[in-house]
Coordinates of C-alpha atoms in Angstrom, one line a residue:
M1 CA -19.9 14.6 37.4
T2 CA -21.2 14.9 33.7
S3 CA -19.1 16.4 30.9
R4 CA -20.7 19.4 29.2
T5 CA -20.6 19.9 25.5
T6 CA -19.6 23.6 24.8
P7 CA -19.3 25.3 21.3
E8 CA -15.5 24.8 21.8
T9 CA -15.7 21.3 22.4
T10 CA -17.8 20.5 19.4
A11 CA -15.8 22.8 17.1
E12 CA -12.7 20.7 18.3
A13 CA -14.3 17.5 17.6
A14 CA -15.2 19.0 14.2
V15 CA -11.5 19.9 13.4
R16 CA -10.2 16.5 14.6
Q17 CA -12.7 14.7 12.6
A18 CA -11.6 17.0 9.5
A19 CA -8.1 16.1 10.2
D20 CA -8.7 12.5 10.9
A21 CA -10.6 12.0 7.3
L22 CA -7.7 14.0 5.7
V23 CA -5.2 11.7 7.2
A24 CA -7.3 8.7 6.5
A25 CA -7.9 9.5 2.8
F26 CA -3.9 10.3 2.6
A27 CA -3.2 6.9 4.3
A28 CA -5.3 4.9 1.9
N29 CA -4.0 6.9 -1.3
R30 CA -7.5 8.1 -1.7
V31 CA -6.2 10.9 -3.9
D32 CA -9.8 12.5 -4.9
D33 CA -10.8 12.4 -1.0
Y34 CA -7.3 13.6 0.1
F35 CA -7.4 16.8 -2.0
A36 CA -11.2 17.4 -1.4
A37 CA -10.1 18.1 2.0
F38 CA -8.4 21.3 1.2
A39 CA -10.0 24.8 -0.2
P40 CA -9.0 25.6 -3.6
D41 CA -6.7 28.3 -2.6
A42 CA -4.9 26.3 0.1
T43 CA -1.3 26.9 0.3
F44 CA 1.3 24.2 1.1
V45 CA 5.0 24.3 2.5
F46 CA 6.9 21.0 2.4
H47 CA 10.5 20.7 3.3
T48 CA 10.8 18.5 0.0
T49 CA 10.1 21.4 -2.2
A50 CA 11.8 24.1 -3.1
R51 CA 9.0 26.7 -3.2
R52 CA 5.7 27.1 -1.4
L53 CA 2.8 25.7 -3.5
A54 CA 0.0 28.3 -4.0
S55 CA -3.0 26.4 -4.5
T56 CA -4.6 22.9 -4.3
A57 CA -4.5 22.5 -8.0
E58 CA -0.7 23.1 -8.1
Y59 CA -0.2 20.4 -5.2
R60 CA -2.2 18.0 -7.3
A61 CA -0.2 18.7 -10.2
L62 CA 3.0 18.0 -8.4
W63 CA 1.6 14.9 -6.9
Q64 CA 0.7 13.7 -10.4
T65 CA 4.2 14.3 -11.7
W66 CA 5.6 12.3 -8.5
V67 CA 3.1 9.5 -9.6
E68 CA 4.0 9.7 -13.5
Q69 CA 7.8 10.0 -12.9
D70 CA 8.6 7.7 -9.8
D71 CA 5.3 5.7 -9.3
F72 CA 4.7 7.3 -6.2
R73 CA 2.1 6.1 -3.7
V74 CA 1.3 6.6 0.0
L75 CA 1.1 2.8 1.5
A76 CA 0.4 4.0 5.3
C77 CA 0.4 7.1 7.2
A78 CA 0.0 7.1 11.2
S79 CA -0.9 10.3 13.2
T80 CA 0.2 10.8 16.9
S81 CA 0.3 13.8 19.4
P82 CA -2.5 15.6 17.8
L83 CA -3.2 18.8 19.1
V84 CA -6.0 21.5 18.0
Q85 CA -6.0 25.1 18.9
L86 CA -9.3 27.1 18.0
L87 CA -9.1 30.6 17.1
G88 CA -12.9 31.5 16.2
D89 CA -13.3 30.1 12.6
T90 CA -9.8 29.1 12.2
A91 CA -8.2 26.0 13.9
V92 CA -4.5 25.0 13.9
F93 CA -4.0 21.2 13.8
S94 CA -0.5 19.8 14.6
H95 CA 0.7 16.4 15.1
R96 CA 3.6 13.9 14.1
V97 CA 3.2 11.7 11.2
E98 CA 5.0 8.2 10.0
T99 CA 4.5 7.9 6.4
R100 CA 5.4 4.9 4.5
I101 CA 5.6 5.7 0.8
G102 CA 6.3 3.5 -2.4
T103 CA 8.4 4.6 -5.6
R104 CA 10.2 2.6 -8.0
A105 CA 13.2 2.6 -5.9
G106 CA 11.1 0.8 -3.3
E107 CA 9.5 1.6 0.1
E108 CA 10.7 4.2 2.7
T109 CA 9.1 5.5 5.9
V110 CA 9.4 8.9 6.6
H111 CA 9.0 10.8 10.1
E112 CA 7.5 14.3 10.0
R113 CA 5.8 17.3 11.9
E114 CA 2.8 18.7 10.3
T115 CA 0.7 21.8 10.6
I116 CA -2.4 22.0 9.1
V117 CA -4.7 25.2 9.4
F118 CA -8.4 24.6 9.1
H119 CA -11.1 27.3 8.5
R120 CA -14.9 26.9 9.0
T121 CA -16.8 27.4 5.8
A122 CA -20.2 29.1 5.6
D123 CA -22.0 25.7 5.4
N124 CA -20.3 24.8 8.7
R125 CA -17.4 22.5 7.1
W126 CA -13.7 22.6 8.2
L127 CA -11.7 22.7 5.0
A128 CA -7.5 22.8 5.3
V129 CA -6.4 26.2 4.1
H130 CA -2.8 25.6 4.9
E131 CA -0.3 22.8 5.4
H132 CA 3.4 22.8 6.7
L133 CA 5.5 19.7 6.8
S134 CA 8.8 19.4 8.2
P135 CA 11.3 16.7 9.2
A136 CA 10.6 15.3 12.9
P137 CA 13.5 15.0 15.1
P138 CA 13.9 11.7 17.0
Q139 CA 11.7 11.3 19.9
D140 CA 13.0 10.9 23.5

């Protein structure tokens, strides 16, 4: 039996590729590539910040504050349990992430769950338009 490519499997593969590129840029601390994966008007909800961030520029400015005040840097990031849900030109990508970060205080590993909403642009690229991050409960 041969597998057949459908528009859905092609779109799902493209979303996974966009998510993989975003995570890889984050994991390698390639800040420009990481932020380029988001639409300018993307929104962000993080359990570590008191309010929703209303744009990629706002998130990038916060990131720069972390760097300047605490020498923040991403040392590694691993994504597991990915799921893509296609909704036309929108897709929801969810996964678990284990991130090792460095600051002036030392290194720390954090375990989180993340949802990233992607939207297909007119030129057929998938850009992240929303990111939500929460602490991950222990796995069984």
